[in-house]
PDB file of C-alpha atoms in Angstrom:
ATOM      1  CA  GLU A   1     124.948   7.223 167.246  1.00 95.00           C
ATOM      2  CA  LEU A   2     127.511  10.326 167.453  1.00 95.00           C
ATOM      3  CA  SER A   3     128.253  11.275 163.669  1.00 93.00           C
ATOM      4  CA  GLY A   4     131.569   9.023 162.113  1.00 93.00           C
ATOM      5  CA  ARG A   5     131.469   7.453 164.888  1.00 94.00           C
ATOM      6  CA  ARG A   6     129.987   3.851 164.220  1.00 94.00           C
ATOM      7  CA  GLU A   7     132.423   4.178 161.089  1.00 95.00           C
ATOM      8  CA  ARG A   8     135.919   4.469 163.688  1.00 95.00           C
ATOM      9  CA  ILE A   9     134.049   1.790 166.111  1.00 96.00           C
ATOM     10  CA  ALA A  10     134.199  -0.847 163.125  1.00 96.00           C
ATOM     11  CA  ASN A  11     137.847   0.457 161.935  1.00 95.00           C
ATOM     12  CA  SER A  12     139.274   0.595 165.548  1.00 94.00           C
ATOM     13  CA  ARG A  13     141.276  -2.509 167.606  1.00 92.00           C
ATOM     14  CA  ARG A  14     140.168  -0.538 170.629  1.00 93.00           C
ATOM     15  CA  ILE A  15     137.206   1.034 171.940  1.00 94.00           C
ATOM     16  CA  ALA A  16     136.078   2.431 175.209  1.00 91.00           C
ATOM     17  CA  ASN A  17     133.167   1.712 176.738  1.00 89.00           C
ATOM     18  CA  PRO A  18     131.784   6.209 177.824  1.00 91.00           C
ATOM     19  CA  GLY A  19     131.020   6.333 181.865  1.00 93.00           C
ATOM     20  CA  CYS A  20     127.472   6.525 182.331  1.00 96.00           C
ATOM     21  CA  HIS A  21     127.073   9.454 183.313  1.00 97.00           C
ATOM     22  CA  ALA A  22     129.147  10.846 180.464  1.00 98.00           C
ATOM     23  CA  SER A  23     126.926   8.640 178.107  1.00 98.00           C
ATOM     24  CA  GLY A  24     123.884  11.093 178.482  1.00 98.00           C
ATOM     25  CA  PHE A  25     125.645  14.615 178.943  1.00 98.00           C
ATOM     26  CA  VAL A  26     127.482  14.231 175.412  1.00 98.00           C
ATOM     27  CA  ALA A  27     123.910  12.687 173.736  1.00 98.00           C
ATOM     28  CA  LEU A  28     122.619  15.793 175.449  1.00 98.00           C
ATOM     29  CA  VAL A  29     124.669  18.915 174.689  1.00 98.00           C
ATOM     30  CA  GLU A  30     127.755  17.071 171.377  1.00 98.00           C
ATOM     31  CA  PRO A  31     124.933  17.730 169.137  1.00 98.00           C
ATOM     32  CA  LEU A  32     124.179  21.573 169.848  1.00 98.00           C
ATOM     33  CA  VAL A  33     127.618  22.533 169.801  1.00 98.00           C
ATOM     34  CA  ARG A  34     128.144  20.504 166.697  1.00 97.00           C
ATOM     35  CA  ALA A  35     124.768  22.277 164.935  1.00 97.00           C
ATOM     36  CA  GLY A  36     126.036  25.379 166.425  1.00 97.00           C
ATOM     37  CA  VAL A  37     123.373  26.155 169.254  1.00 97.00           C
ATOM     38  CA  ILE A  38     125.830  25.979 171.931  1.00 97.00           C
ATOM     39  CA  ALA A  39     129.188  28.170 171.493  1.00 97.00           C
ATOM     40  CA  PRO A  40     132.028  25.579 172.115  1.00 98.00           C
ATOM     41  CA  GLU A  41     132.756  28.196 175.551  1.00 97.00           C
ATOM     42  CA  THR A  42     129.327  27.996 177.601  1.00 97.00           C
ATOM     43  CA  ALA A  43     129.360  26.918 180.423  1.00 96.00           C
ATOM     44  CA  LEU A  44     127.447  24.712 181.408  1.00 98.00           C
ATOM     45  CA  THR A  45     125.866  22.388 184.437  1.00 98.00           C
ATOM     46  CA  CYS A  46     124.317  18.645 184.604  1.00 98.00           C
ATOM     47  CA  THR A  47     122.724  17.045 187.664  1.00 98.00           C
ATOM     48  CA  SER A  48     122.606  13.307 187.310  1.00 98.00           C
ATOM     49  CA  LEU A  49     120.290  10.940 189.575  1.00 98.00           C
ATOM     50  CA  THR A  50     121.760   7.687 189.025  1.00 98.00           C
ATOM     51  CA  GLY A  51     120.931   4.356 191.363  1.00 98.00           C
ATOM     52  CA  TYR A  52     123.632   2.324 193.500  1.00 98.00           C
ATOM     53  CA  SER A  53     123.849  -0.353 191.033  1.00 97.00           C
ATOM     54  CA  GLY A  54     125.482   1.658 189.305  1.00 93.00           C
ATOM     55  CA  GLY A  55     129.067   1.710 192.918  1.00 94.00           C
ATOM     56  CA  GLY A  56     129.573  -1.482 192.673  1.00 94.00           C
ATOM     57  CA  LYS A  57     129.328  -4.723 194.464  1.00 96.00           C
ATOM     58  CA  LYS A  58     130.665  -3.031 198.020  1.00 96.00           C
ATOM     59  CA  MET A  59     128.407  -0.499 196.773  1.00 97.00           C
ATOM     60  CA  ILE A  60     125.150  -2.418 196.453  1.00 97.00           C
ATOM     61  CA  ALA A  61     126.415  -4.530 199.605  1.00 97.00           C
ATOM     62  CA  GLU A  62     125.871  -0.983 201.050  1.00 96.00           C
ATOM     63  CA  TYR A  63     122.664  -0.182 199.828  1.00 97.00           C
ATOM     64  CA  GLU A  64     120.859  -4.458 200.205  1.00 97.00           C
ATOM     65  CA  GLY A  65     121.896  -4.893 203.486  1.00 95.00           C
ATOM     66  CA  GLU A  66     120.787  -5.216 206.628  1.00 93.00           C
ATOM     67  CA  GLY A  67     121.015  -2.268 209.434  1.00 91.00           C
ATOM     68  CA  ARG A  68     121.652  -0.594 206.840  1.00 93.00           C
ATOM     69  CA  ASP A  69     122.872   4.043 207.350  1.00 95.00           C
ATOM     70  CA  THR A  70     119.706   5.571 207.550  1.00 96.00           C
ATOM     71  CA  LEU A  71     121.642   7.908 205.528  1.00 97.00           C
ATOM     72  CA  LEU A  72     121.682   5.787 202.627  1.00 97.00           C
ATOM     73  CA  GLY A  73     117.387   6.616 202.654  1.00 96.00           C
ATOM     74  CA  ALA A  74     118.069   9.804 200.434  1.00 97.00           C
ATOM     75  CA  PRO A  75     119.464  10.711 197.634  1.00 98.00           C
ATOM     76  CA  ARG A  76     123.570  11.406 198.260  1.00 98.00           C
ATOM     77  CA  LEU A  77     124.832  13.555 196.565  1.00 98.00           C
ATOM     78  CA  TYR A  78     128.726  13.149 195.428  1.00 97.00           C
ATOM     79  CA  GLY A  79     132.113  14.351 193.180  1.00 96.00           C
ATOM     80  CA  LEU A  80     131.947  17.153 195.374  1.00 97.00           C
ATOM     81  CA  SER A  81     135.108  18.468 194.636  1.00 97.00           C
ATOM     82  CA  GLN A  82     134.196  18.673 190.779  1.00 97.00           C
ATOM     83  CA  THR A  83     137.035  16.517 190.118  1.00 96.00           C
ATOM     84  CA  HIS A  84     134.581  13.928 189.021  1.00 96.00           C
ATOM     85  CA  LYS A  85     136.864  10.758 186.143  1.00 94.00           C
ATOM     86  CA  HIS A  86     133.774  12.238 183.583  1.00 94.00           C
ATOM     87  CA  LEU A  87     134.334  15.478 183.184  1.00 97.00           C
ATOM     88  CA  PRO A  88     137.631  15.364 180.649  1.00 96.00           C
ATOM     89  CA  GLU A  89     135.654  12.953 178.374  1.00 96.00           C
ATOM     90  CA  MET A  90     132.330  14.800 178.944  1.00 97.00           C
ATOM     91  CA  ALA A  91     134.675  18.264 177.615  1.00 98.00           C
ATOM     92  CA  LYS A  92     136.920  16.452 175.679  1.00 97.00           C
ATOM     93  CA  ILE A  93     134.001  14.384 172.635  1.00 96.00           C
ATOM     94  CA  CYS A  94     131.109  17.515 173.376  1.00 98.00           C
ATOM     95  CA  GLY A  95     134.381  20.163 171.885  1.00 98.00           C
ATOM     96  CA  LEU A  96     133.674  22.372 175.316  1.00 98.00           C
ATOM     97  CA  ASP A  97     136.583  24.978 176.083  1.00 98.00           C
ATOM     98  CA  LYS A  98     135.459  23.995 179.677  1.00 96.00           C
ATOM     99  CA  ASP A  99     134.247  21.133 182.001  1.00 97.00           C
ATOM    100  CA  PRO A 100     130.707  21.508 183.094  1.00 98.00           C
ATOM    101  CA  ILE A 101     129.740  22.567 186.480  1.00 98.00           C
ATOM    102  CA  PHE A 102     128.943  18.101 187.585  1.00 98.00           C
ATOM    103  CA  ALA A 103     126.766  17.295 190.255  1.00 98.00           C
ATOM    104  CA  PRO A 104     126.120  13.695 190.103  1.00 98.00           C
ATOM    105  CA  ILE A 105     123.944  12.360 192.927  1.00 98.00           C
ATOM    106  CA  VAL A 106     123.358   8.537 193.952  1.00 98.00           C
ATOM    107  CA  ALA A 107     119.659   7.239 195.662  1.00 98.00           C
ATOM    108  CA  PRO A 108     118.027   4.970 197.546  1.00 97.00           C
ATOM    109  CA  PHE A 109     116.987   2.743 193.926  1.00 97.00           C
ATOM    110  CA  TYR A 110     118.800  -0.507 191.610  1.00 98.00           C
ATOM    111  CA  SER A 111     118.940   1.098 188.315  1.00 97.00           C
ATOM    112  CA  GLY A 112     118.151   4.163 185.972  1.00 98.00           C
ATOM    113  CA  MET A 113     119.551   6.521 185.497  1.00 98.00           C
ATOM    114  CA  GLU A 114     118.169  10.727 184.846  1.00 98.00           C
ATOM    115  CA  VAL A 115     121.060  13.371 183.364  1.00 98.00           C
ATOM    116  CA  MET A 116     119.205  16.995 183.379  1.00 98.00           C
ATOM    117  CA  ILE A 117     121.079  20.276 181.809  1.00 98.00           C
ATOM    118  CA  PRO A 118     118.969  23.438 181.939  1.00 98.00           C
ATOM    119  CA  LEU A 119     120.226  26.295 179.861  1.00 97.00           C
ATOM    120  CA  PHE A 120     118.860  29.417 179.742  1.00 96.00           C
ATOM    121  CA  ALA A 121     117.371  30.706 176.436  1.00 94.00           C
ATOM    122  CA  ASP A 122     119.580  33.155 175.720  1.00 93.00           C
ATOM    123  CA  SER A 123     122.936  30.885 175.738  1.00 93.00           C
ATOM    124  CA  VAL A 124     121.088  28.945 172.813  1.00 95.00           C
ATOM    125  CA  LYS A 125     121.764  30.070 169.149  1.00 95.00           C
ATOM    126  CA  GLY A 126     117.902  28.833 168.530  1.00 92.00           C
ATOM    127  CA  SER A 127     114.778  28.640 170.018  1.00 93.00           C
ATOM    128  CA  ILE A 128     113.785  25.822 172.436  1.00 95.00           C
ATOM    129  CA  GLU A 129     111.867  23.811 168.736  1.00 95.00           C
ATOM    130  CA  ALA A 130     115.051  24.994 167.257  1.00 95.00           C
ATOM    131  CA  VAL A 131     116.597  22.199 169.725  1.00 97.00           C
ATOM    132  CA  LYS A 132     113.776  19.540 169.947  1.00 96.00           C
ATOM    133  CA  GLU A 133     114.318  19.554 165.896  1.00 97.00           C
ATOM    134  CA  ILE A 134     118.417  19.107 165.919  1.00 97.00           C
ATOM    135  CA  TYR A 135     117.181  15.888 168.245  1.00 98.00           C
ATOM    136  CA  GLN A 136     115.384  14.427 166.036  1.00 97.00           C
ATOM    137  CA  ALA A 137     116.854  14.687 162.360  1.00 96.00           C
ATOM    138  CA  TYR A 138     120.861  13.906 164.953  1.00 96.00           C
ATOM    139  CA  TYR A 139     119.131  10.194 166.645  1.00 97.00           C
ATOM    140  CA  GLN A 140     117.756   8.268 163.437  1.00 91.00           C
ATOM    141  CA  ASN A 141     119.472   5.517 164.513  1.00 86.00           C
ATOM    142  CA  GLY A 142     120.905   3.221 167.016  1.00 89.00           C
ATOM    143  CA  LEU A 143     119.842   3.684 170.909  1.00 96.00           C
ATOM    144  CA  VAL A 144     119.665   6.776 171.221  1.00 98.00           C
ATOM    145  CA  SER A 145     115.458   8.505 170.224  1.00 96.00           C
ATOM    146  CA  TYR A 146     114.453  11.749 170.781  1.00 97.00           C
ATOM    147  CA  VAL A 147     110.810  11.981 172.899  1.00 95.00           C
ATOM    148  CA  GLU A 148     108.807  14.739 172.457  1.00 90.00           C
ATOM    149  CA  SER A 149     107.288  13.729 175.652  1.00 79.00           C
ATOM    150  CA  ALA A 150     107.910  11.893 178.227  1.00 74.00           C
ATOM    151  CA  ASP A 151     106.755  13.265 181.204  1.00 73.00           C
ATOM    152  CA  GLU A 152     104.729  10.559 183.810  1.00 85.00           C
ATOM    153  CA  SER A 153     101.426  13.264 184.774  1.00 89.00           C
ATOM    154  CA  GLY A 154     103.874  15.567 186.284  1.00 90.00           C
ATOM    155  CA  PHE A 155     107.357  13.894 187.032  1.00 94.00           C
ATOM    156  CA  MET A 156     110.119  12.181 184.920  1.00 95.00           C
ATOM    157  CA  SER A 157     111.375   9.165 186.741  1.00 96.00           C
ATOM    158  CA  ALA A 158     114.805   8.387 187.196  1.00 97.00           C
ATOM    159  CA  ALA A 159     114.015   4.525 187.053  1.00 96.00           C
ATOM    160  CA  ALA A 160     111.680   4.754 183.244  1.00 96.00           C
ATOM    161  CA  MET A 161     114.144   3.055 181.672  1.00 97.00           C
ATOM    162  CA  SER A 162     115.439   0.821 184.231  1.00 97.00           C
ATOM    163  CA  GLY A 163     115.689  -2.783 182.881  1.00 97.00           C
ATOM    164  CA  ARG A 164     116.675  -1.309 179.572  1.00 98.00           C
ATOM    165  CA  ASP A 165     119.674  -0.755 176.759  1.00 98.00           C
ATOM    166  CA  ASP A 166     118.762   2.257 175.324  1.00 98.00           C
ATOM    167  CA  MET A 167     118.276   5.575 176.323  1.00 98.00           C
ATOM    168  CA  GLN A 168     115.428   9.040 175.372  1.00 97.00           C
ATOM    169  CA  ILE A 169     115.933  11.512 175.042  1.00 97.00           C
ATOM    170  CA  THR A 170     113.728  15.032 175.838  1.00 97.00           C
ATOM    171  CA  VAL A 171     113.590  18.543 175.438  1.00 97.00           C
ATOM    172  CA  SER A 172     111.288  20.263 178.034  1.00 95.00           C
ATOM    173  CA  GLY A 173     111.211  23.695 179.989  1.00 95.00           C
ATOM    174  CA  ASN A 174     109.543  28.053 178.077  1.00 93.00           C
ATOM    175  CA  GLY A 175     111.406  30.442 176.000  1.00 92.00           C
ATOM    176  CA  ASP A 176     112.733  31.475 178.691  1.00 96.00           C
ATOM    177  CA  ARG A 177     114.196  28.380 180.665  1.00 97.00           C
ATOM    178  CA  ILE A 178     114.880  24.824 178.471  1.00 97.00           C
ATOM    179  CA  LEU A 179     115.485  21.504 179.822  1.00 97.00           C
ATOM    180  CA  LEU A 180     117.379  18.823 178.493  1.00 98.00           C
ATOM    181  CA  VAL A 181     117.086  15.484 180.284  1.00 98.00           C
ATOM    182  CA  ALA A 182     118.438  12.001 178.810  1.00 98.00           C
ATOM    183  CA  ARG A 183     117.172   8.377 180.562  1.00 98.00           C
ATOM    184  CA  PHE A 184     118.485   4.973 180.792  1.00 98.00           C
ATOM    185  CA  ASP A 185     119.805   2.208 182.028  1.00 98.00           C
ATOM    186  CA  ASN A 186     123.293   2.758 184.081  1.00 97.00           C
ATOM    187  CA  LEU A 187     123.626  -0.625 183.404  1.00 96.00           C
ATOM    188  CA  GLY A 188     122.320  -0.330 180.320  1.00 97.00           C
ATOM    189  CA  LYS A 189     123.050   1.837 177.633  1.00 97.00           C
ATOM    190  CA  GLY A 190     125.427   3.433 180.223  1.00 97.00           C
ATOM    191  CA  ALA A 191     127.348   0.515 181.003  1.00 96.00           C
ATOM    192  CA  SER A 192     127.797  -3.090 179.380  1.00 95.00           C
ATOM    193  CA  GLY A 193     125.109  -2.445 177.351  1.00 96.00           C
ATOM    194  CA  ALA A 194     127.212  -0.320 175.490  1.00 96.00           C
ATOM    195  CA  ALA A 195     129.751  -2.125 175.685  1.00 96.00           C
ATOM    196  CA  ILE A 196     127.492  -5.567 173.230  1.00 97.00           C
ATOM    197  CA  GLN A 197     126.246  -2.640 171.423  1.00 97.00           C
ATOM    198  CA  ASN A 198     130.150  -1.867 170.831  1.00 96.00           C
ATOM    199  CA  MET A 199     131.051  -5.203 169.513  1.00 96.00           C
ATOM    200  CA  ASN A 200     128.022  -5.806 167.449  1.00 97.00           C
ATOM    201  CA  ILE A 201     129.631  -3.374 165.186  1.00 96.00           C
ATOM    202  CA  LEU A 202     132.398  -4.289 165.278  1.00 95.00           C
ATOM    203  CA  LEU A 203     131.839  -7.725 164.068  1.00 95.00           C
ATOM    204  CA  GLY A 204     129.252  -6.662 162.357  1.00 95.00           C
ATOM    205  CA  VAL A 205     126.229  -7.474 163.037  1.00 97.00           C
ATOM    206  CA  ASP A 206     122.845  -5.401 163.781  1.00 96.00           C
ATOM    207  CA  GLU A 207     123.844  -3.517 167.248  1.00 95.00           C
ATOM    208  CA  LYS A 208     120.630  -4.230 168.470  1.00 96.00           C
ATOM    209  CA  THR A 209     121.663  -7.980 169.128  1.00 97.00           C
ATOM    210  CA  GLY A 210     121.136  -9.365 172.473  1.00 97.00           C
ATOM    211  CA  LEU A 211     120.171  -6.328 173.565  1.00 98.00           C
ATOM    212  CA  VAL A 212     116.294  -5.456 175.672  1.00 97.00           C
ATOM    213  CA  ILE A 213     114.726  -2.442 173.532  1.00 94.00           C
TER     214      ILE A 213
END
């Protein structure tokens, strides 16, 4: 969905699938850096909730096993050393001068992901409405879409896109503080769904073929 990427994928022999958390971060940040709304030197923070299936077979077994550790019943923060493997691609693809502070959290639900980036208005060149307009114009095709309002009675669930292969972007907040949110399935647009989309582009077929949207 990023500018020029489809053409590069279609003409490539080796294609890397993005990380799950990184997919949401890049989808939110890259268009704003490209448009000059966020400066490359801006210090960003990112919190990301994921279902436990993102941890693979071992973690799934831990969460679904009998007599599981009681600590698994609540969300768990990880990546405490701030050296998470997704950080290099998050900064590089977005054109940032520094890695963001990144707080990934695994929670006791199977699949779904919610990537959240808070911004003070004075760190953005333009209003909250300008941010919304950039997303509306940027994500016209593909599996990423901007939605004007997606709250569920004042809440936004990290499991809202579970079982799907697309991504939903929203912007909330006010004139002082802005909250960017990307929701998708960590196993869909955050993993195998993105891989199939890349394969479809490479094969020259509709990129949504075989995907749930």
